[in-house]
XYZ file of C-alpha atoms in Angstrom:
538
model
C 63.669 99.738 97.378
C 67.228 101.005 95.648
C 70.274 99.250 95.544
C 73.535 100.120 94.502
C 77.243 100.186 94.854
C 80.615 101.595 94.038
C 84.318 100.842 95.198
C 87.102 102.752 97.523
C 89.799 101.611 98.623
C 91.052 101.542 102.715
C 94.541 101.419 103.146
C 96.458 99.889 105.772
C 99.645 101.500 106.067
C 101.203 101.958 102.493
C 98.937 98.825 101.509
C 96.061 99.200 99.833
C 92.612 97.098 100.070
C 89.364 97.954 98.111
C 86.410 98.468 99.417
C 82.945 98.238 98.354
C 80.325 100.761 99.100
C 77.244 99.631 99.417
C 74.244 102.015 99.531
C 70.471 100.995 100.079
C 67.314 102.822 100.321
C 64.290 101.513 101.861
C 60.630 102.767 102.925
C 60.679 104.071 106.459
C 61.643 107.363 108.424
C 64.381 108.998 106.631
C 67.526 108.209 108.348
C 70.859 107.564 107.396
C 73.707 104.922 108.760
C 76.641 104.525 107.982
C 78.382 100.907 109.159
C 81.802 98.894 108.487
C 83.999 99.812 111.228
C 84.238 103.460 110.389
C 86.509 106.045 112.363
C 85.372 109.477 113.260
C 86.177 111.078 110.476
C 84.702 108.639 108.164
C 81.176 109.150 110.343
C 81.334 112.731 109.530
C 80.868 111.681 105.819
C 77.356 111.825 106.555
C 77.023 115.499 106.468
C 79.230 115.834 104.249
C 77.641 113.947 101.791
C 74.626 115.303 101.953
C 75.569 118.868 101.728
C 77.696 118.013 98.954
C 74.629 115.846 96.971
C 72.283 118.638 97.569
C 74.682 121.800 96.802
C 75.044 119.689 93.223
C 71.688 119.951 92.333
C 70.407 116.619 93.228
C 67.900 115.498 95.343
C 68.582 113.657 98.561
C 66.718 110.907 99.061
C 63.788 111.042 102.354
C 63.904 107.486 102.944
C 65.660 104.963 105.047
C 69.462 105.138 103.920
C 72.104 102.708 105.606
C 75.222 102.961 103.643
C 77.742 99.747 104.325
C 81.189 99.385 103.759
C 82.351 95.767 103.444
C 84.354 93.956 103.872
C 83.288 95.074 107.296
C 86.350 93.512 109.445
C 88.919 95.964 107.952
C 89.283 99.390 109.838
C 88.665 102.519 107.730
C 89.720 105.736 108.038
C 89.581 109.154 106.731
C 87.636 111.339 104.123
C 88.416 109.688 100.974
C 85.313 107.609 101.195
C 82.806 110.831 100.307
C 83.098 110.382 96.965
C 82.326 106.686 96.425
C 79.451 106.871 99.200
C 78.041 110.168 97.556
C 77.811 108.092 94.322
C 76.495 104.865 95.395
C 73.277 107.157 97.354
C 72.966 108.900 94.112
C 72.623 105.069 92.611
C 70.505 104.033 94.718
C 68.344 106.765 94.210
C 68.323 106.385 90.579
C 69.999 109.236 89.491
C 72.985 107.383 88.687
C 72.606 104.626 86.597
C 73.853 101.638 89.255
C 75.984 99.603 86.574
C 77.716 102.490 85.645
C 79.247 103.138 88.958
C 79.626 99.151 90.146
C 83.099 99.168 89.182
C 84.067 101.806 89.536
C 86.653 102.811 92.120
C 86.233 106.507 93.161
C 88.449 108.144 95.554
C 88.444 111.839 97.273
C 86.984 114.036 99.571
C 83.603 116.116 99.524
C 83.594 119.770 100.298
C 80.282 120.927 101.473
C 79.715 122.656 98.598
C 80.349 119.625 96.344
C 83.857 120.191 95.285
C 86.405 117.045 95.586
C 89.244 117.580 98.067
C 92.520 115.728 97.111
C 93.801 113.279 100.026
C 96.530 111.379 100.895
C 97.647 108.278 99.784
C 96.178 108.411 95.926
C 99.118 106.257 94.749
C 99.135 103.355 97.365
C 95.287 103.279 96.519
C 94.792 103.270 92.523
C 97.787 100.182 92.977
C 96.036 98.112 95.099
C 92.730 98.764 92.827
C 94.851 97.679 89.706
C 96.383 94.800 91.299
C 92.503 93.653 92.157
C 91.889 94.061 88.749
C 89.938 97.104 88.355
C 90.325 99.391 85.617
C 88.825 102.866 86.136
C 89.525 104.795 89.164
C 88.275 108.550 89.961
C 90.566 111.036 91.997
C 90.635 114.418 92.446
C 91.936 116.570 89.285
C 95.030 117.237 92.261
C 96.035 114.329 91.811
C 95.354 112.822 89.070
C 98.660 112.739 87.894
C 100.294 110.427 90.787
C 97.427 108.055 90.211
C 98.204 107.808 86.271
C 101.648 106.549 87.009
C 100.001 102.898 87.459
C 99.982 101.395 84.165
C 96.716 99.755 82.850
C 94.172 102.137 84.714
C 91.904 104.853 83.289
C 92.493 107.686 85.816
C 89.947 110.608 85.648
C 90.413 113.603 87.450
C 87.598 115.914 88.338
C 86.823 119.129 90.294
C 83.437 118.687 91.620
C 80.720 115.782 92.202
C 78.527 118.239 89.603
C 81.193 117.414 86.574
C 81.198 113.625 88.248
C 77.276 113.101 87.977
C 77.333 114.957 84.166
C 79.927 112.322 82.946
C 78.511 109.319 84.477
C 74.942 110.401 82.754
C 76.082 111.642 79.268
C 75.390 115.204 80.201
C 76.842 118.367 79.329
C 79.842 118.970 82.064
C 79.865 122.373 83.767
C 82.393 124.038 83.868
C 84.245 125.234 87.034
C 85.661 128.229 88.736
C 89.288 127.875 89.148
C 90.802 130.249 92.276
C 93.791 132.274 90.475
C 93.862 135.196 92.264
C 97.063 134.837 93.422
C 97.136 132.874 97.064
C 97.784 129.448 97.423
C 95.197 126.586 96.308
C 93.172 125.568 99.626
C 91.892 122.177 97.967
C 95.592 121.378 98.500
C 96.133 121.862 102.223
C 95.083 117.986 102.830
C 98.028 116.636 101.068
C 101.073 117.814 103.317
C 100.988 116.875 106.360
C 101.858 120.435 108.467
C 104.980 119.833 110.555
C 106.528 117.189 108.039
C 108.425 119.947 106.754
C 112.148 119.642 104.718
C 114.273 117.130 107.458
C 111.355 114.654 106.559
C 112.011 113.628 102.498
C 112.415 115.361 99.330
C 113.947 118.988 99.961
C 117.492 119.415 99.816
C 118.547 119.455 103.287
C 120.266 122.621 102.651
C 117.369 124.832 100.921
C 114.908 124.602 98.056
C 116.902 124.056 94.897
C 120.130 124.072 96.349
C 122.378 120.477 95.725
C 124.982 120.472 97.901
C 128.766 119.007 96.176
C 131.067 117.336 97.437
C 133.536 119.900 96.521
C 132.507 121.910 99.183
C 133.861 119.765 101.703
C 137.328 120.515 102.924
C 140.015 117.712 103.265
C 139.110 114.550 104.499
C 140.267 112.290 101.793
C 139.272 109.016 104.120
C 136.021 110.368 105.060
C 135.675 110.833 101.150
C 136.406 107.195 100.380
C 134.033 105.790 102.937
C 131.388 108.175 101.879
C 131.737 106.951 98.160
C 131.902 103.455 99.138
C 128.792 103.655 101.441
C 126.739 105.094 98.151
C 128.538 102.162 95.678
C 127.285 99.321 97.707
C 124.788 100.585 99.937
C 126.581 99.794 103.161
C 126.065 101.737 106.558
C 128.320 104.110 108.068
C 129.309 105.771 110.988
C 131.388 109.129 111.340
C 132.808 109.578 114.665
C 135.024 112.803 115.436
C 135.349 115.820 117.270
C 132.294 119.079 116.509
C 133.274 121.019 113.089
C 135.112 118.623 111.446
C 132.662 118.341 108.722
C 130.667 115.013 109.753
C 127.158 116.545 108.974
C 128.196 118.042 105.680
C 129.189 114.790 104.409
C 125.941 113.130 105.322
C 124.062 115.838 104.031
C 125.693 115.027 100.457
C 125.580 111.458 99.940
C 122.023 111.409 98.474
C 123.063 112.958 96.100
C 125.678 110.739 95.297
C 123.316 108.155 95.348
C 122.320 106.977 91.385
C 118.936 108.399 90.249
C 116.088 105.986 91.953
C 114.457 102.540 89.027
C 110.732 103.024 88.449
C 110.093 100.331 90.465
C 111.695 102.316 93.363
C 110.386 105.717 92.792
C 107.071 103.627 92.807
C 107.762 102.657 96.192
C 109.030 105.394 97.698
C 106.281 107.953 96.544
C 103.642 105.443 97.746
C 105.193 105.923 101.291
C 105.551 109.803 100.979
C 102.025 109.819 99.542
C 100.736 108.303 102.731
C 102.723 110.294 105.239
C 101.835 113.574 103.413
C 105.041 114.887 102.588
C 104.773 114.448 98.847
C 104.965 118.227 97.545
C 101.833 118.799 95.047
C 103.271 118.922 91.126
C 105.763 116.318 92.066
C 103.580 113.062 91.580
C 106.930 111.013 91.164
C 110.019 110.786 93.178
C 112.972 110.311 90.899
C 116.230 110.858 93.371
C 116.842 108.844 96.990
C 114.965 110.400 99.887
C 116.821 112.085 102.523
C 115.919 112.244 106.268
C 117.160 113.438 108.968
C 115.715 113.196 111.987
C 116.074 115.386 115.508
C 117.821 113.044 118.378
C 114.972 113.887 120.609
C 112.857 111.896 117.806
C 110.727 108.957 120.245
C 110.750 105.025 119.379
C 107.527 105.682 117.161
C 108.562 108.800 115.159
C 111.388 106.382 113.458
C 110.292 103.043 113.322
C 106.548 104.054 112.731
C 103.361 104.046 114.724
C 101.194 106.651 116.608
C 97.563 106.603 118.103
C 95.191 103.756 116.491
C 96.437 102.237 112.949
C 100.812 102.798 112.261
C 102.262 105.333 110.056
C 105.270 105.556 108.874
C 108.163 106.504 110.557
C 111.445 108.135 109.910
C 113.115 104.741 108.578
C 110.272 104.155 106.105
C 110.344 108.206 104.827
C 113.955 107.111 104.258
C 113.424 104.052 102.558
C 115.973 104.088 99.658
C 117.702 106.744 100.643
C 119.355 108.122 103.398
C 118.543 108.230 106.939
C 121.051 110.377 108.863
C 121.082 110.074 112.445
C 123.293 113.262 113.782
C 124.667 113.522 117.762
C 123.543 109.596 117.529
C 124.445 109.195 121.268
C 122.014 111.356 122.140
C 118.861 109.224 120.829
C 117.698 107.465 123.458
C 118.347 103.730 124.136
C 115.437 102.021 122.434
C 114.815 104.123 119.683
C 118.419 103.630 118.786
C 117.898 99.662 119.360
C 114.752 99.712 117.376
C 116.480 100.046 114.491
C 118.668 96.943 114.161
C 115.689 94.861 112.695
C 115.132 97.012 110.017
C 119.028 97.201 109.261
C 118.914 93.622 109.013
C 115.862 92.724 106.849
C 114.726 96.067 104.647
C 111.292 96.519 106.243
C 109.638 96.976 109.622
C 106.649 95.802 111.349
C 104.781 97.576 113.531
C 101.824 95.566 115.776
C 99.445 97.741 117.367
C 95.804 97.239 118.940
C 94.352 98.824 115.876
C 96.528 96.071 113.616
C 99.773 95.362 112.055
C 101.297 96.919 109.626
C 104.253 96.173 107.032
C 105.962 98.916 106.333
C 109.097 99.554 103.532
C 112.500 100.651 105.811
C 115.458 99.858 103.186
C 117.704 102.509 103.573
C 121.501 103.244 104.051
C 121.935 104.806 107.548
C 124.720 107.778 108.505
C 125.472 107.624 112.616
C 127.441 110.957 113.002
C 128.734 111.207 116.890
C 130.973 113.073 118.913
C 133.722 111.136 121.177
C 132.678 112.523 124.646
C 129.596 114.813 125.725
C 132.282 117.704 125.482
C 133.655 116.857 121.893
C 137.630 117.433 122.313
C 138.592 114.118 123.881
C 140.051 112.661 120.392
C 142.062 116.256 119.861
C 145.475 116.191 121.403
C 145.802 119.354 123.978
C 141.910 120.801 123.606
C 141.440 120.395 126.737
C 138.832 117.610 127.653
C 138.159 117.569 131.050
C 135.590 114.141 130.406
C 136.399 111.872 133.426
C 137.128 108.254 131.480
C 134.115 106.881 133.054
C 131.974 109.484 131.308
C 133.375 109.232 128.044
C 132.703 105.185 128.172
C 129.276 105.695 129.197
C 128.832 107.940 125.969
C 130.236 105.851 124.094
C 128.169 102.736 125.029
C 124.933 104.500 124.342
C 125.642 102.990 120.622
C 125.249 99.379 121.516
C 127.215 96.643 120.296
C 125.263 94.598 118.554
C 123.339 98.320 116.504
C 127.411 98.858 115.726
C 127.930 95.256 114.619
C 125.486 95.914 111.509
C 127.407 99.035 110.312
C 129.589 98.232 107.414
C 132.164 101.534 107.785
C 133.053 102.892 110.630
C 135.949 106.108 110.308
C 137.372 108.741 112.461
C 137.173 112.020 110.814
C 139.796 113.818 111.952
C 140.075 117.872 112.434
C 140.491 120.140 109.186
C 144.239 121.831 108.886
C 144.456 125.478 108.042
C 146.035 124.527 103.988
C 142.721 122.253 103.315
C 140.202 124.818 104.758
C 141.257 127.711 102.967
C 142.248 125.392 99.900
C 145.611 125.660 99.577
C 145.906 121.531 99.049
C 143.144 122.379 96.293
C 139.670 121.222 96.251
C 138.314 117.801 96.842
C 136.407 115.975 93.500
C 132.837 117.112 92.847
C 129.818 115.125 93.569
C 129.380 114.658 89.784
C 133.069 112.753 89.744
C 131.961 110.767 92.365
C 128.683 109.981 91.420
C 129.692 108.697 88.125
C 132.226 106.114 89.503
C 129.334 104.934 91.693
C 126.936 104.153 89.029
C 129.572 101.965 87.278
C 130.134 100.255 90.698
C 126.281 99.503 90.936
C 125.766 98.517 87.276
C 129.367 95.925 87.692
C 126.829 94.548 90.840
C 123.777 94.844 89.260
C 125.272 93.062 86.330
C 126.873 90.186 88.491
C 123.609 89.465 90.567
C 121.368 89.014 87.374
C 118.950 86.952 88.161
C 118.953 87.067 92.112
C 116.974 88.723 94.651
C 119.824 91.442 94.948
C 121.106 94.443 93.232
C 123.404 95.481 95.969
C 126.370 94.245 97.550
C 124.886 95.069 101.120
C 121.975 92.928 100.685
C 123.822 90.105 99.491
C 124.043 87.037 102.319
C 126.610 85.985 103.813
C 125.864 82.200 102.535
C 126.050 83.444 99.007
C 129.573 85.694 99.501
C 131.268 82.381 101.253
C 129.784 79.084 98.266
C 129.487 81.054 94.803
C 130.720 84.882 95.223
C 134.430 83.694 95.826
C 136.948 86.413 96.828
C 140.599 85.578 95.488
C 142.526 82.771 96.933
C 144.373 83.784 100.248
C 142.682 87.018 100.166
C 140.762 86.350 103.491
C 143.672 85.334 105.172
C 143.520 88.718 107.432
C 139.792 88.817 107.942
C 140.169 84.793 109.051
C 143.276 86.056 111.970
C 140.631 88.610 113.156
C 137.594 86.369 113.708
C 140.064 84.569 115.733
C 141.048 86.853 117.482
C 137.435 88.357 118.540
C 137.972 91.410 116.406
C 135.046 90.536 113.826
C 132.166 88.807 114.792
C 130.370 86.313 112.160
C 128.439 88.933 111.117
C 131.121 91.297 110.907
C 133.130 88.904 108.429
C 130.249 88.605 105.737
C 129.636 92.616 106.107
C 133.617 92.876 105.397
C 133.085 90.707 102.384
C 130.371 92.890 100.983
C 132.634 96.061 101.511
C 135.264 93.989 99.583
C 133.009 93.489 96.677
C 132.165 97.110 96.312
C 135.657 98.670 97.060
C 137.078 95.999 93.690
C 133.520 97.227 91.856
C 134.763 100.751 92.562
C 138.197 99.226 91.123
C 136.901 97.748 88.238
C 138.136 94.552 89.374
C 136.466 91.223 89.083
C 136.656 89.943 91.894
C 138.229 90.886 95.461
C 142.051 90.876 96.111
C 143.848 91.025 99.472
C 143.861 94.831 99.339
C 140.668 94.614 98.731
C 140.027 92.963 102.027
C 142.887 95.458 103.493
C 140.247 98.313 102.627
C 137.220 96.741 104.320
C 138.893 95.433 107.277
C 140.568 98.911 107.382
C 136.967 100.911 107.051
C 135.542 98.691 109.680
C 137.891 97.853 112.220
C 139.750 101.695 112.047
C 142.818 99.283 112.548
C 145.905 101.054 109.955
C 147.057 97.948 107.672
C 148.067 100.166 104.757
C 145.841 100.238 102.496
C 145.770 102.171 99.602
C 142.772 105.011 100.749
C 143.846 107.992 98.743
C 140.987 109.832 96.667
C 141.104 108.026 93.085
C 143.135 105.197 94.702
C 140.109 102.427 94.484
C-alpha cells in the first residue's frame, strides 16, 4: 500500500483556501476515484492525468487508486488540480519521493500530452498558500511571474510534468519545444476569459495604447471641476445633460486622472482580474485604476457578481479601484441599478448563492452619465422636445432616490458653443495638469488620516467629519439651512462635508472654509450660490 500527498489550493471567489491532495494505492482491481466535492471539470482530471503521467514516461499504477481532496466540505472547481493530483499518484507510486512533494503546493493544468496549461486565478492562489504558511508553490512557466509578486514564496515555473518529475528526483531536466512559429501561444487561451474583452478592465477605453487627455475635451469648465474633484477625493458623480455634450468623454478620462494604484492595491485588483480572466498575459501586475464600463442591458448578476453554481465577479468588483462608468444610466433596469447602493456604501459586495457565499472587493468611484428625457432635448431651450411631462418624470425616476442620495456630485453639463468646439476660447488643461493637482490633494488626505482606516475623503464617516475633522467655524451655516429645509438628507450633509475636505485639499487649505462648503453644496444640490468654479479657481 502507497501513500502520499501534495497541496492545491480551491478558491472561493477571489479567496483562496489550500487544499490537500491525497493519493492512495491499494491491492485490488485497478480503478481510480476521485472524491471531495469535485465539479465536472475537476472529474475529468482523471483522464487527464493519466494521459499526462503516461505520455511523461512514467508508469501508471494497475492498482486500486482513490485520490481525495480534503478538506472535503469546500466545493472545488476547475483544472488546476491536475498537477498536484498527477504528483501525489506519482508519490504514491514511488516514483516521487512522498516528502518531497508534502508541502508542496502545485498549481496548473495537464495537457494530455503532459504539458502544464496556465489557469486562472494564479495570484489569489499562491496568497492564500503564503498566508497558510507555505513556502514553495509550482505554476505554470505562464505565469510564473504573477505568482512571484507574493513576497516570501519560492515560485517555480515549468513547462511540462516531464521537467516537474526531473527536478523533484535530481535528474537531468529535458528540455522543451517552445512553439515560435509565428501564431499565437495556445497554452495561453485559458487565461482570458473570451467575451471579457476591452469595456471589462485594463484597455484604454478608447484603443490599445491610446490615453485619452483631458485636453481633448471642449469647454465645460464645471464639468472639469467636478471631474477633478471626483478623482481628488474619490467621490461619485453623476453627469446629466442633453446627447453630444461630451458626458462620455469625460468619464472615459478620469482613470486616468486617477494617481497610479499602492502595491497593496495593484495586489488587489490583479487578484480580481486574475480570477475573472481578463488579466492580459505579460502584464502580471496592474499598476493604473481599472476602468469599466458596462452595456445598460448588463443583468443584476453581470454587475454585482454571480452566475450558475459558485459567484464571480461582477462589473463593480472588475472596477474595484477604479472607475465604473454607467452610460444612458436610466436605461439599466430597476434592480440592477438598486443593487448597487450597498456596495456604494460599504466597499465590497456579497453575493449568497446555493453553491455558497462569496465576499467580493467592489470599492470603486462610480460615473452615472444620463440624458434628461428618452428624446434628449428637453434641457435645450427651442430643440424641440415633444416628451409629455409625465414621461420625462418617469425617466427621470428610474434613478431612485435613495441610489442618488449616495452620489457626492451631481452637474448639468450643458451644450458646447461654436468658440469652445473649434477652440477659439483655447484649450482646456491636460490630464497631466490635472492629475498632478490630484495627487497633492490625496497625499494632503493621506497625510491627515495617518493612522486611520482611511486614505480618502469619501470613505471617511460622517461621525469622524462632525467630533475631530472640524470644518471652520460658521462654515456649515448653509449646509445646516438646507437640512432644514429637506434639501440634504443626513446622509447628504456628511457626503457634502467630504466634498468640502477635498475641494480645500485641492486648495491647499487646511481645513474647510464657507466657500468651501459653497462648492460642495453647489456640486450636489446644482443650486447657483456663487461659488468660485472656474478651472484653476480651487
Amino acid at each position: 500500500m502507497g501513500y502520499a500527498r501534495a497541496c492545491s489550493v480551491a478558491l472561493v471567489g477571489v479567496e483562496g483556501v489550500v487544499v490537500e491532495v491525497q493519493a492512495d494505492l491499494e491491492p485490488g482491481v485497478a480503478a481510480f476515484t476521485l472524491v471531495g466535492l469535485p465539479d465536472k471539470s475537476l472529474i475529468e482530471s482523471r483522464d487527464r492525468v493519466r494521459a499526462a503521467v503516461v505520455n511523461s514516461g512514467a508508469e501508471w499504477p494497475q492498482k486500486k487508486l482513490t485520490v481525495g481532496l480534503s478538506p472535503a466540505s469546500v466545493p472545488k472547481s476547475g483544472s488546476g488540480f491536475d498537477l498536484a493530483v498527477a504528483c501525489a499518484v506519482l508519490g504514491a507510486a514511488e516514483r516521487l519521493d512522498p516528502a518531497a512533494i508534502a508541502d508542496v503546493v502545485m498549481i496548473g493544468e495537464l495537457g494530455l500530452d503532459g504539458r502544464v496549461r496556465p489557469v486562472r486565478g494564479v495570484l489569489p492562489a499562491v496568497l492564500a498558500a503564503a498566508e497558510a504558511g507555505y513556502q514553495q508553490v509550482v505554476v505554470p512557466e505562464q505565469t510564473a511571474g504573477e505568482a512571484a509578486l507574493v513576497p516570501g514564496v519560492s515560485v517555480l515555473g515549468v513547462r511540462s510534468l516531464r521537467q516537474l518529475i526531473a527536478i523533484l528526483c535530481d535528474e537531468p531536466v529535458p528540455d522543451e519545444p517552445v512553439d515560435d512559429r509565428g501564431r499565437p501561444d495556445a497554452m495561453l487561451a485559458g487565461l482570458m476569459v473570451p467575451g471579457t474583452g476591452l469595456g471589462a478592465g485594463l484597455a484604454s477605453p478608447q484603443g490599445e495604447g491610446h490615453i485619452p487627455d483631458l485636453a481633448d475635451v471642449a469647454g465645460q469648465p464645471r464639468p472639469r471641476k467636478a471631474l477633478e474633484v471626483a478623482a481628488a477625493g474619490g467621490h461619485h458623480l453623476l453627469f446629466s445633460g442633453p446627447p453630444g455634450a461630451g458626458k462620455t468623454m469625460l468619464a472615459e478620462r478620469l482613470s486616468a486622472v486617477l494617481p497610479p494604484l499602492t502595491r497593496q492595491e495593484s495586489l488587489e485588483v490583479t487578484a480580481v482580474h486574475s480570477v475573472a480572466g481578463i488579466l492580459p498575459p505579460g502584464e502580471p501586475l496592474v499598476s493604473r485604476a481599472p476602468y469599466c464600463a458596462p452595456h445598460h442591458s448588463a443583468t443584476m448578476q453581470s454587475l454585482v457578481g454571480g452566475g450558475n453554481g459558485m459567484p464571480r465577479p461582477g462589473a463593480v468588483s472588475l472596477a474595484h479601484r477604479g472607475v465604473l462608468f454607467l452610460d444612458e444610466a436610466p436605461e439599466f433596469s430597476g434592480k440592477a441599478l438598486d443593487a448597487l447602493r450597498q456596495p456604494l456604501e460599504s466597499g465590497h459586495v456579497v453575493v449568497a448563492r446555493a453553491a455558497g457565499v462569496v465576499r467580493l472587493p467592489a470599492r470603486f468611484l462610480m460615473v452615472l452619465a444620463a440624458n434628461p428625457c428618452p428624446c434628449g432635448r428637453h434641457s435645450l431651450t427651442g430643440a424641440g422636445c415633444e416628451c409629455p411631462p409625465s414621461v420625462v418624470r418617469r425617466y427621470q425616476a428610474r434613478l431612485s432616490g435613495p441610489l442618488l442620495d449616495r452620489v457626492d456630485l451631481r452637474v448639468e453639463v450643458e451644450p458646447v458653443d461654436r468658440a469652445d468646439l473649434l477652440e477659439q476660447g483655447g484649450r482646456g488643461e491636460s490630464t497631466a495638469v490635472v492629475a498632478a493637482r490630484v495627487r497633492k490633494a490625496r497625499t494632503r488626505a493621506a497625510e491627515r488620516l495617518a493612522g486611520t482606516p482611511w486614505t480618502t475623503n469619501s470613505e471617511v464617516p460622517g461621525h469622524e467629519l462632525r467630533t475631530r475633522l472640524l470644518a471652520a467655524p460658521g462654515a456649515l451655516a448653509a449646509a445646516e439651512r438646507d437640512l432644514e429645509r429637506g434639501i440634504l438628507t443626513a446622509r447628504g450633509l456628511d457626503r457634502v462635508l467630504r466634498v468640502a475636505w477635498t475641494v480645500a485639499d485641492l486648495r491647499g487649505a487646511p481645513r474647510p472654509e464657507d466657500r468651501d462648503i459653497a462648492v460642495a453644496l453647489e456640486l450636489r444640490t446644482g443650486i447657483q450660490r456663487g461659488a468660485p468654479m472656474e478651472m484653476g479657481a480651487l
